[in-house]
Structure formats: structure tokens, C-alpha cells
PDB file of C-alpha atoms in Angstrom:
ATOM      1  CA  UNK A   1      41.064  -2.496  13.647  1.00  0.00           C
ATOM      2  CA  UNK A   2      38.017  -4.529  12.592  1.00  0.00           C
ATOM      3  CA  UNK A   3      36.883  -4.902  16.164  1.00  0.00           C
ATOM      4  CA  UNK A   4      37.016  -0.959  16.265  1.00  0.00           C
ATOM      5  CA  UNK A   5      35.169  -1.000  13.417  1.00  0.00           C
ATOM      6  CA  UNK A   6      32.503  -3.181  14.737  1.00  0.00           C
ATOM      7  CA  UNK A   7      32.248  -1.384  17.741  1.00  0.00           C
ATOM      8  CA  UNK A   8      31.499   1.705  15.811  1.00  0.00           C
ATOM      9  CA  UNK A   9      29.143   0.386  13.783  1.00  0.00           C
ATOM     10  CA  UNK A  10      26.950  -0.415  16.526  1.00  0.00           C
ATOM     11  CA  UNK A  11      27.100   2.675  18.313  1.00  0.00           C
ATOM     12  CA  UNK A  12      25.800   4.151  15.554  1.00  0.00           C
ATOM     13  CA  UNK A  13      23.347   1.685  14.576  1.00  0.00           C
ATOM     14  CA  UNK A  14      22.060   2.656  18.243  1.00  0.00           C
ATOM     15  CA  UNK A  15      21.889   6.109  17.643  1.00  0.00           C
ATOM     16  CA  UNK A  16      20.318   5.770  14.881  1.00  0.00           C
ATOM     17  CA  UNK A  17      17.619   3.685  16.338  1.00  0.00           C
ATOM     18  CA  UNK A  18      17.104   5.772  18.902  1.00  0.00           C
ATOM     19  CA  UNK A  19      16.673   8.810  16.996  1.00  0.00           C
ATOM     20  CA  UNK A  20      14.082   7.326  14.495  1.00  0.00           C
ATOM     21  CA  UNK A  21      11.608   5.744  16.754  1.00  0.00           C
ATOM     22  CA  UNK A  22       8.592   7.877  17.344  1.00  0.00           C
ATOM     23  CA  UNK A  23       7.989   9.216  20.960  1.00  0.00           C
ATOM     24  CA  UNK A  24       5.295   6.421  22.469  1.00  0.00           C
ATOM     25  CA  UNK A  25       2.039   8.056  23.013  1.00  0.00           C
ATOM     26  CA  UNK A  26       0.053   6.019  25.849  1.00  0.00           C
ATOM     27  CA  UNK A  27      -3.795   5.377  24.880  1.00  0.00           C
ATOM     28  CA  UNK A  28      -4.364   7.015  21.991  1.00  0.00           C
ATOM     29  CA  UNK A  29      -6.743   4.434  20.261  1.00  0.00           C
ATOM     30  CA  UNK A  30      -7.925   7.161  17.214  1.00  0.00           C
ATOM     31  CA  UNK A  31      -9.006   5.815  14.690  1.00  0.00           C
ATOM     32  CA  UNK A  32      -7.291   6.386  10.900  1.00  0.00           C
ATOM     33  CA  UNK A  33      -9.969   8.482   9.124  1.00  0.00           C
ATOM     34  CA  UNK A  34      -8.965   7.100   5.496  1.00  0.00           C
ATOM     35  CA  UNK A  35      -6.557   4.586   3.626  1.00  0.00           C
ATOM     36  CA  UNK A  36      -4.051   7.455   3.924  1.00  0.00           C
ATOM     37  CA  UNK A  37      -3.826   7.679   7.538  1.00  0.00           C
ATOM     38  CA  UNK A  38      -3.748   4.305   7.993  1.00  0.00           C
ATOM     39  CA  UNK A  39      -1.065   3.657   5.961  1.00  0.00           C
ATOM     40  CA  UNK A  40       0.751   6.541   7.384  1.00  0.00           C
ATOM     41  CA  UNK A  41      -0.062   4.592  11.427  1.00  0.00           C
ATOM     42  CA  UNK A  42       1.659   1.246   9.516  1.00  0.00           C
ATOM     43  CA  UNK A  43       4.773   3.205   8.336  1.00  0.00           C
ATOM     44  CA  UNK A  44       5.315   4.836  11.744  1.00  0.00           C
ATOM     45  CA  UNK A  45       4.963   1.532  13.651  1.00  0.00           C
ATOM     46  CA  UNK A  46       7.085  -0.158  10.714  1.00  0.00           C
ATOM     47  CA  UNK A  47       9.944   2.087  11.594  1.00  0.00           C
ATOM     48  CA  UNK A  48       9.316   1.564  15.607  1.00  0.00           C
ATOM     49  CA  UNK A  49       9.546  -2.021  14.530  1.00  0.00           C
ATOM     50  CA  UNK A  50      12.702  -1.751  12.871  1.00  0.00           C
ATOM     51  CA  UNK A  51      14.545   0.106  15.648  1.00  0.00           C
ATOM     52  CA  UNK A  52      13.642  -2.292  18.600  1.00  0.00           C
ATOM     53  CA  UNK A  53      14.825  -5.126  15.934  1.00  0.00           C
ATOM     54  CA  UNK A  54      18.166  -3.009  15.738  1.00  0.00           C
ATOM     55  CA  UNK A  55      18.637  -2.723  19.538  1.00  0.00           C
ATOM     56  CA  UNK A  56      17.841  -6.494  19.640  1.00  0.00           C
ATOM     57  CA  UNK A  57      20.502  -6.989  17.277  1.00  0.00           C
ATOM     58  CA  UNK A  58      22.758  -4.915  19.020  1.00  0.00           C
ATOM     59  CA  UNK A  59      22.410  -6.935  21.830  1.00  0.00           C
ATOM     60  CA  UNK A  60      23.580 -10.043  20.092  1.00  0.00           C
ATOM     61  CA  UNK A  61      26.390  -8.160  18.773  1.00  0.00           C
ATOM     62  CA  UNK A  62      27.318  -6.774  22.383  1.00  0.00           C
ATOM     63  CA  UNK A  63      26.809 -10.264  23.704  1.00  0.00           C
ATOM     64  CA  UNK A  64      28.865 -11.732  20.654  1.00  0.00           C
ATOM     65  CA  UNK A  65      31.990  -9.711  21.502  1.00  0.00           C
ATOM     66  CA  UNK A  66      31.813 -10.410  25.274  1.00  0.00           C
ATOM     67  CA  UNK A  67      32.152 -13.567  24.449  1.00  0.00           C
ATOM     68  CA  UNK A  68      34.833 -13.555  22.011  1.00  0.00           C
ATOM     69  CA  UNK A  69      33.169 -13.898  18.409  1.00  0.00           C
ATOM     70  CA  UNK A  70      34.991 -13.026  15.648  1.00  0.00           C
ATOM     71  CA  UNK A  71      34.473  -9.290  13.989  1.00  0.00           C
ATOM     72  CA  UNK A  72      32.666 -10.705  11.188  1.00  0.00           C
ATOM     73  CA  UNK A  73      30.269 -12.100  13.497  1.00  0.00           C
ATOM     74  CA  UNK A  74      29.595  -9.310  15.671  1.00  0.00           C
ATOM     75  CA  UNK A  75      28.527  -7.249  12.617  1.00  0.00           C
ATOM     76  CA  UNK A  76      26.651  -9.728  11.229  1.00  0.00           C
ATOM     77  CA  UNK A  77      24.628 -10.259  14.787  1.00  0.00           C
ATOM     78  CA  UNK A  78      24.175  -6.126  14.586  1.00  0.00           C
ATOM     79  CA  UNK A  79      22.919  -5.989  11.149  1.00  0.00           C
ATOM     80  CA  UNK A  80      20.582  -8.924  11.080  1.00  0.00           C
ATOM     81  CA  UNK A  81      18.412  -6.491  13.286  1.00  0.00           C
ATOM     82  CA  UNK A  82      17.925  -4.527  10.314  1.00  0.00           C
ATOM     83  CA  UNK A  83      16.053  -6.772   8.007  1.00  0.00           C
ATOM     84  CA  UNK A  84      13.323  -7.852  10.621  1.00  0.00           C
ATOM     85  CA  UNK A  85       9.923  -6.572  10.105  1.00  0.00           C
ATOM     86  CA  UNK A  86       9.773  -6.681   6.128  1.00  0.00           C
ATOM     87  CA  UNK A  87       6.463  -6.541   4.798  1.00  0.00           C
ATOM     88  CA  UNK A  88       5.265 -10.136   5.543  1.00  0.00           C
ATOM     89  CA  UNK A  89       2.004 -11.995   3.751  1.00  0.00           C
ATOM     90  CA  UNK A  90       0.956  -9.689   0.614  1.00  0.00           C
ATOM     91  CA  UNK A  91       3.269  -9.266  -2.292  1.00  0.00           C
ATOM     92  CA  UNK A  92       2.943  -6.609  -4.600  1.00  0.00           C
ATOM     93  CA  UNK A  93       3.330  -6.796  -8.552  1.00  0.00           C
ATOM     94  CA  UNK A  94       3.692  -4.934 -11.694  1.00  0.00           C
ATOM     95  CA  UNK A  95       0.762  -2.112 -11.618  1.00  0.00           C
ATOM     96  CA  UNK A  96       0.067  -0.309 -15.502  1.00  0.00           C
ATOM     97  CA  UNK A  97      -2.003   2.927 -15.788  1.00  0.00           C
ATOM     98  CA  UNK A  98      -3.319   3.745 -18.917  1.00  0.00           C
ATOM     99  CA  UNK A  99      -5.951   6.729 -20.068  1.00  0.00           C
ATOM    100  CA  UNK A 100      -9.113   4.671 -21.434  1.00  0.00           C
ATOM    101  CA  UNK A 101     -10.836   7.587 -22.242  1.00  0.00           C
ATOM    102  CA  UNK A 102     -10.055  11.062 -23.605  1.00  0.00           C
ATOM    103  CA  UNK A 103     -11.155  14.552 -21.714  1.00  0.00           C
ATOM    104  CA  UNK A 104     -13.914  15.130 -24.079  1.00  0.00           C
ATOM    105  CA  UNK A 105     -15.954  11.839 -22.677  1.00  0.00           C
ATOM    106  CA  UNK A 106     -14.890  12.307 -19.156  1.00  0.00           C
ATOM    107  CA  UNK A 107     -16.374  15.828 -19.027  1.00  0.00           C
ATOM    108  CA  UNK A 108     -19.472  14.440 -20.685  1.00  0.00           C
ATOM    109  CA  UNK A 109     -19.776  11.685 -18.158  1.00  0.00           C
ATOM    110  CA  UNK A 110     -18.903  14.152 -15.415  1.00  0.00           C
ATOM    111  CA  UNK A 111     -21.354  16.828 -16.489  1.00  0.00           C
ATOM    112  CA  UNK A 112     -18.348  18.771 -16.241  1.00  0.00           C
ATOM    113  CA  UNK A 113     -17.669  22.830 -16.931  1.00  0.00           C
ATOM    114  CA  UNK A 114     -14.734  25.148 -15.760  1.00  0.00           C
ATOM    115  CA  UNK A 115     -16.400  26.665 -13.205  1.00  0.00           C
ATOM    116  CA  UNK A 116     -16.146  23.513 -11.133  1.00  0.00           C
ATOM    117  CA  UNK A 117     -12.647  23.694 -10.834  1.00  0.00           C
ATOM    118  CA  UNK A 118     -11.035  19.671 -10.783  1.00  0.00           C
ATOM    119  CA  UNK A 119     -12.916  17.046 -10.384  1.00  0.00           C
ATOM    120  CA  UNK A 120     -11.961  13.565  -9.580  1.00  0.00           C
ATOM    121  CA  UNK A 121     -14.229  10.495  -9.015  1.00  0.00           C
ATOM    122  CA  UNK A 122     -13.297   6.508  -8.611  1.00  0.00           C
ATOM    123  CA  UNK A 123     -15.810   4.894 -10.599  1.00  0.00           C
ATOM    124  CA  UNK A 124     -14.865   1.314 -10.347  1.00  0.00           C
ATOM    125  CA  UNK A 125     -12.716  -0.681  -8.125  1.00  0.00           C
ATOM    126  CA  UNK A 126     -12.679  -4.827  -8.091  1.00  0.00           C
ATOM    127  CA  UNK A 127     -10.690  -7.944  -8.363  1.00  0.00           C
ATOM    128  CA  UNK A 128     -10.801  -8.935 -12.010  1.00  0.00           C
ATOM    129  CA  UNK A 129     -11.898 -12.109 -10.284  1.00  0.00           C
ATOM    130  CA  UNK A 130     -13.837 -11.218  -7.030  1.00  0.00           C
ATOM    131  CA  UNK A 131     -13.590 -14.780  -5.138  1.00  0.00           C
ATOM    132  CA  UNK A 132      -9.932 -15.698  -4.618  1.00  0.00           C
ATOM    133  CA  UNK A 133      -8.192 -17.698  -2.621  1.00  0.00           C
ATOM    134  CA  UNK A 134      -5.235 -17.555   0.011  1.00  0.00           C
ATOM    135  CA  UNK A 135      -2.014 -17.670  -1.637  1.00  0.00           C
ATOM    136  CA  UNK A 136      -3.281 -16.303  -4.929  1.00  0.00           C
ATOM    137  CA  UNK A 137      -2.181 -13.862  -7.240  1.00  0.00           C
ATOM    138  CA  UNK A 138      -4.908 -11.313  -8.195  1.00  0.00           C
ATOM    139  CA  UNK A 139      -5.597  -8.322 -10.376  1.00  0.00           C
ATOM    140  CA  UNK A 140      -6.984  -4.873  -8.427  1.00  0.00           C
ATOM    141  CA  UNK A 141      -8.561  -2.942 -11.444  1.00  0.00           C
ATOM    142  CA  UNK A 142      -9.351   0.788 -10.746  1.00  0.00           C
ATOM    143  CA  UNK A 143     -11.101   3.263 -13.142  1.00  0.00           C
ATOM    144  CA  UNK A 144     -11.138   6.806 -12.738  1.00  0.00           C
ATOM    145  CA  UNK A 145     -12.107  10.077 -13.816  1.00  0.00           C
ATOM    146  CA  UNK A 146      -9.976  13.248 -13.383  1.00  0.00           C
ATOM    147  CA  UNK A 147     -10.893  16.648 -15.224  1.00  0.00           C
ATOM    148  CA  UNK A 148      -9.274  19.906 -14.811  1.00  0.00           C
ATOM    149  CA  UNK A 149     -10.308  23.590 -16.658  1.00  0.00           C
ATOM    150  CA  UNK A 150      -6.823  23.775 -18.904  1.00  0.00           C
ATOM    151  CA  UNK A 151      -6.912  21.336 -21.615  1.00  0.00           C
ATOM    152  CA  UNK A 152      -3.242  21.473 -22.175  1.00  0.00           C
ATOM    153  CA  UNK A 153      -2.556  20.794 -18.395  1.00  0.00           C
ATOM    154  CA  UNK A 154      -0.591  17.388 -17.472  1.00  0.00           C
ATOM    155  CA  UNK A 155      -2.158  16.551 -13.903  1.00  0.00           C
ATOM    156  CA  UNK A 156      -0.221  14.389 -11.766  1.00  0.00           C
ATOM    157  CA  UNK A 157      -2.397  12.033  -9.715  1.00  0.00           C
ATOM    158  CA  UNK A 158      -1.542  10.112  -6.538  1.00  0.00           C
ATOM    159  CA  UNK A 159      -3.212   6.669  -5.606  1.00  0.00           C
ATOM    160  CA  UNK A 160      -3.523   4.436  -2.609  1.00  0.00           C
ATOM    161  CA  UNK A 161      -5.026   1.127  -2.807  1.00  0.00           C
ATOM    162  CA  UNK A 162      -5.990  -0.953   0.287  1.00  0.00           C
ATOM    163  CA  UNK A 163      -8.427  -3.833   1.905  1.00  0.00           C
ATOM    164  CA  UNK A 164     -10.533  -3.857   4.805  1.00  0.00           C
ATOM    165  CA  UNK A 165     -11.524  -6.645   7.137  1.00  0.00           C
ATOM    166  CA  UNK A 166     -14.561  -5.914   9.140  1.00  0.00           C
ATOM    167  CA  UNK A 167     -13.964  -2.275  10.162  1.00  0.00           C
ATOM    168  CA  UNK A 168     -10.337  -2.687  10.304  1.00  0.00           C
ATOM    169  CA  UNK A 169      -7.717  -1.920   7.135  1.00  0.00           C
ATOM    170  CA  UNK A 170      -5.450  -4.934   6.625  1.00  0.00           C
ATOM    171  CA  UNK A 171      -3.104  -3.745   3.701  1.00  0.00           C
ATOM    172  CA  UNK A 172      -2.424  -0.733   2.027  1.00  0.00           C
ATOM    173  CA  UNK A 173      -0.015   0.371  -1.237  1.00  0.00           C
ATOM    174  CA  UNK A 174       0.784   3.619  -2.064  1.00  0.00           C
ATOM    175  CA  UNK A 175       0.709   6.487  -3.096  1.00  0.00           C
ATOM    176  CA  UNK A 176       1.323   5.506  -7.099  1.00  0.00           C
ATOM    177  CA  UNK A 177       1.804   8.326  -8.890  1.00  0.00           C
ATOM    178  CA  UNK A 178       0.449   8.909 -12.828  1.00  0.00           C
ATOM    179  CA  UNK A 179       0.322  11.787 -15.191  1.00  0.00           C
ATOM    180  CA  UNK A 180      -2.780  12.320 -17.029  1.00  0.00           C
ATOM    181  CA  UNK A 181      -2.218  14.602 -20.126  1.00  0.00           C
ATOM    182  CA  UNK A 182      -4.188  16.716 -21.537  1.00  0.00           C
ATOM    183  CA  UNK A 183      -6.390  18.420 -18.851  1.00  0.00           C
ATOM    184  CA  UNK A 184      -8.065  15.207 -17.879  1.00  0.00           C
ATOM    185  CA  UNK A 185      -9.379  11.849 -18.758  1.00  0.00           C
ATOM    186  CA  UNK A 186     -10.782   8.438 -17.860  1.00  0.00           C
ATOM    187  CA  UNK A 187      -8.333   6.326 -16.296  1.00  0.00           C
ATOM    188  CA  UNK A 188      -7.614   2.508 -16.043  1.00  0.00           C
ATOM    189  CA  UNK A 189      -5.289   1.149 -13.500  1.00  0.00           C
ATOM    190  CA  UNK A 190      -4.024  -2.608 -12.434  1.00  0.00           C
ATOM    191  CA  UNK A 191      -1.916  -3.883  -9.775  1.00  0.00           C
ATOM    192  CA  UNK A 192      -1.030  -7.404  -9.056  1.00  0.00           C
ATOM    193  CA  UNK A 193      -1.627  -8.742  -5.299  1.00  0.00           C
ATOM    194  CA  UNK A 194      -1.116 -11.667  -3.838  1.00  0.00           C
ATOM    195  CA  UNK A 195      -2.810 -12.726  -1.220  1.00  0.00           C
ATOM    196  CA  UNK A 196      -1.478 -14.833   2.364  1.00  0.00           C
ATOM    197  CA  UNK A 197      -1.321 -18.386   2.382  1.00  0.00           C
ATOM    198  CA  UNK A 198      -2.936 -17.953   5.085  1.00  0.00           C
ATOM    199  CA  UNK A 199      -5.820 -14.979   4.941  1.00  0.00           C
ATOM    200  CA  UNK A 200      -8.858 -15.647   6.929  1.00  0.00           C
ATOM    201  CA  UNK A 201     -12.102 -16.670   4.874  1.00  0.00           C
ATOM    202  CA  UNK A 202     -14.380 -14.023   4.499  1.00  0.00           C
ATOM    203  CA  UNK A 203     -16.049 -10.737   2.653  1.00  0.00           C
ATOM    204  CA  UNK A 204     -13.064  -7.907   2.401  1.00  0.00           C
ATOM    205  CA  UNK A 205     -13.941  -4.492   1.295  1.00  0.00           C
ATOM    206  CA  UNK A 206     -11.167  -3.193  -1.393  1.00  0.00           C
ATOM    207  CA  UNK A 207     -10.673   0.572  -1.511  1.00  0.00           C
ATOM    208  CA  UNK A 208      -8.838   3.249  -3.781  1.00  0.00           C
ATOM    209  CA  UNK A 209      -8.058   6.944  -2.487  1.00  0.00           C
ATOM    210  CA  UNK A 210      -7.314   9.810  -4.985  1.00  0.00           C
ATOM    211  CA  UNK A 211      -5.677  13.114  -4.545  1.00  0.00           C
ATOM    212  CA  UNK A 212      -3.683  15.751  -5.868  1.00  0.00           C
ATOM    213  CA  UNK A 213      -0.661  16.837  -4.240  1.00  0.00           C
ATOM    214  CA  UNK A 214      -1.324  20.301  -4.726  1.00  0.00           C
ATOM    215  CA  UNK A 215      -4.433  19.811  -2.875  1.00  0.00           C
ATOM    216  CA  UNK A 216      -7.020  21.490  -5.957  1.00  0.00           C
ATOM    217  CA  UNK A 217      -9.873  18.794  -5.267  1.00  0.00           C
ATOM    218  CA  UNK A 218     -10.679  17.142  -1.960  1.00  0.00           C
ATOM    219  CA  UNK A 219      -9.461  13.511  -1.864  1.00  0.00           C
ATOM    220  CA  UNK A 220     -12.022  10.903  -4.301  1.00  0.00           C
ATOM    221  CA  UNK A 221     -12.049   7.375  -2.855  1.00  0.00           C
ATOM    222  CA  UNK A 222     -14.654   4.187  -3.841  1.00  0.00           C
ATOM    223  CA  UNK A 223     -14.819   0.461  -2.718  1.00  0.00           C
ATOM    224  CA  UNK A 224     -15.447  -2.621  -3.881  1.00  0.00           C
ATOM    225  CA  UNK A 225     -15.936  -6.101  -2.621  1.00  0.00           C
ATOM    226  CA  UNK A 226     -13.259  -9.245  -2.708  1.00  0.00           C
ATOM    227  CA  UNK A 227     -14.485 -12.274  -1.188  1.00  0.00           C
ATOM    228  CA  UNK A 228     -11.715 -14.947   0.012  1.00  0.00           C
ATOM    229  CA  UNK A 229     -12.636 -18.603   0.079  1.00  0.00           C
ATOM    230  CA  UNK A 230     -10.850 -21.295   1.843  1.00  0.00           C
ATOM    231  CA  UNK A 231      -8.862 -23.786  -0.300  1.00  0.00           C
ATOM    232  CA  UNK A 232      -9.689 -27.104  -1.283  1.00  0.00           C
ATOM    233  CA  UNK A 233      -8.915 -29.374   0.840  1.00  0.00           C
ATOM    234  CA  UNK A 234      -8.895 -33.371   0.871  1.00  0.00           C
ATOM    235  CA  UNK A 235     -11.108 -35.302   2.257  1.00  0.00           C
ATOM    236  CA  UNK A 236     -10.918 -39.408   1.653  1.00  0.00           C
ATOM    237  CA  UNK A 237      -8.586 -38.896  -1.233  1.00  0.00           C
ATOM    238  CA  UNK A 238     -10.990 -37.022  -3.239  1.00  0.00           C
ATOM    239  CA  UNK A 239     -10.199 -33.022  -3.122  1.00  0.00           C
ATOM    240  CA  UNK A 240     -13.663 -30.748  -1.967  1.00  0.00           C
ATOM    241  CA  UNK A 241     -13.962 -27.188  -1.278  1.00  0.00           C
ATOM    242  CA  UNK A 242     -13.836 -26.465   1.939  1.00  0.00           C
ATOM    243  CA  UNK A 243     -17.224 -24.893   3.567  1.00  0.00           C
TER     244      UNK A 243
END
């Protein structure tokens, strides 16, 4: 009975795999126009990812029962498939929102009236402390503006936060969704990140995307800078920074 069971199991664990993984599409080097996109190319490959790990798996599990393993190992060779591919390097934290500012001051800073519809703007992003180090924990700090013409409207805004290497995004979180009450505001938001042990040295560029999910304002994005410095390392017993 179990080995039925485990024989079921992976034909539909192969099914499954099958029918998630995205058609291949042969040279098409485009690339992402924002943090959106990108993150959207990550999660498609992600689930590629996960169903070549489950076909790998099943093939452990196939080979497991050919050569006599127990039920509870087959399974456990089809399943451990499944957990390949997690997000490896950067950790994510808590992240808090909270308005800084009411809707009278962000129109004022805006030069806002109704006739301009919504407006959103990032006006800050940055590391609380912009040189960090690989391993580190860090805080991204975002402030933003968002105005809208009712002042009694709650409008629900969706953020992705990223980095860039280079030319080249190299993380991405999102979309983080908060309510901003009364027809608008200023906007403060923190998430924790930690970094790779093992994150090249260098100048990253940090980015945060805005939009609305009923698509009233075009999407607001801004950048900041986050530079990673090597560790300290010894050197004759006597710890330096490494240059």
C-alpha cells in the first residue's frame, strides 16, 4: 500500500513539474526594464528551478525503488527535490511603514492640486548606514510621498525594493503593500537586509519602485547608493581592514 502510495506521489510530483515550468524561449537576452520585471524574470526561473530539482528528485526516488529502498525512503528521495533552490545569500527582516507626514505637508511639498490627479514620488532611499559589510544586517530606509484628490480616500500602495551591481539587479523584495489614509501623505518605510557572507566589494545602487494597483499614476521609483567593504581581515595577529 505504501509503495502504491509512493509511486503515486511521484507521478504526480512529475506532472506537476512538468506543467509549471515555463516553455524555454531560445535567445531572448531582453533586458528587464525596471525592478518589477526583473523580479518577475527571478520568479519565473525560480519556479523552472524548482521543477528540474523535482525531476532530479524523482529520479532518486525511481532509482531508490529499483533498488529496493524502503517506502519511506523513496518519498523522502522525491520530496527533497522540492526544497532546492530557496532563496540563498540575502535574508529578509521585519519591514515597518509608518505616515511621517500628514496630506496637508505632502501637497505643500508636492505643489500639489486636484487637477493633477495622484501623485507619487520616492524622495529618499539609503542604508541607515551606507558602508556595510558582507554578512551584515542592514536597515533600507525609504521615504515617500503619495497624494490623491479625495481626502477621505485610503490608497493602497505597492513597493519593491532591490540592488544593482554594475548594470545588473542582484536582489529584489516585493511588492509590500501599505495603506495610506486619508487621501495621502509622507511616508517612512524600513526593511531589514542582510547581506552574503560573501558579496563582492564594491559601489551597489539600491532602488525602490512605487505603484498603484489600479494603475492611477505611472510607477515612481528613486535610488540610492550602498557601498560594501571587505571585512577585516588578519594580518600578523593584528586585525586590518582589508584594501
Amino acid at each position: 500500500m505504501r509503495h502504491g502510495i509512493a509511486s503515486l506521489l511521484i507521478i504526480t510530483l512529475l506532472f506537476t513539474a512538468c506543467a509549471t515550468a515555463p516553455a524555454p524561449q531560445p535567445g531572448q537576452t531582453t533586458k528587464p526594464a525596471n525592478l518589477k520585471d526583473w523580479m518577475a524574470v527571478q520568479s519565473r526561473a525560480r519556479r523552472k528551478a524548482l521543477a528540474g530539482a523535482i525531476i532530479g528528485g524523482l529520479v532518486g526516488a525511481a532509482t531508490a525503488q529499483l533498488t529496493g529502498a524502503s517506502s519511506d525512503e523513496v518519498v523522502k528521495r522525491a520530496l527533497v527535490g522540492a526544497v532546492a533552490g530557496a532563496v540563498a545569500g540575502f535574508a529578509i527582516g521585519k519591514h515597518q511603514d509608518e505616515v511621517f507626514a500628514s496630506r496637508d505637508l505632502a501637497i505643500r511639498q508636492a505643489g500639489y492640486d486636484n487637477s493633477q490627479g495622484y501623485v507619487a514620488r520616492v524622495e529618499k532611499v539609503m542604508f541607515l548606514e551606507a558602508n556595510q559589510k558582507p554578512g551584515m544586517t542592514a536597515k533600507l530606509y525609504v521615504r515617500y510621498l503619495i497624494v490623491g484628490p479625495d481626502p477621505n480616500e485610503a490608497i493602497r500602495i505597492r513597493m519593491f525594493r532591490g540592488l544593482k551591481y554594475g548594470e545588473d539587479y542582484v536582489f529584489g523584495v516585493g511588492p509590500n503593500e501599505f495603506v495610506v489614509q486619508k487621501g495621502g501623505g509622507i511616508v517612512e518605510s524600513t526593511i531589514e537586509i542582510t547581506l552574503p557572507k560573501k558579496a563582492p566589494e564594491g559601489t551597489y545602487s539600491v532602488e525602490a519602485l512605487l505603484e498603484d494597483a489600479q494603475g492611477r499614476f505611472p510607477q515612481a521609483s528613486g535610488t540610492g547608493p550602498l557601498y560594501i567593504i571587505a571585512n577585516a581581515k588578519p594580518r600578523g595577529g593584528i586585525v586590518t581592514a582589508a584594501r
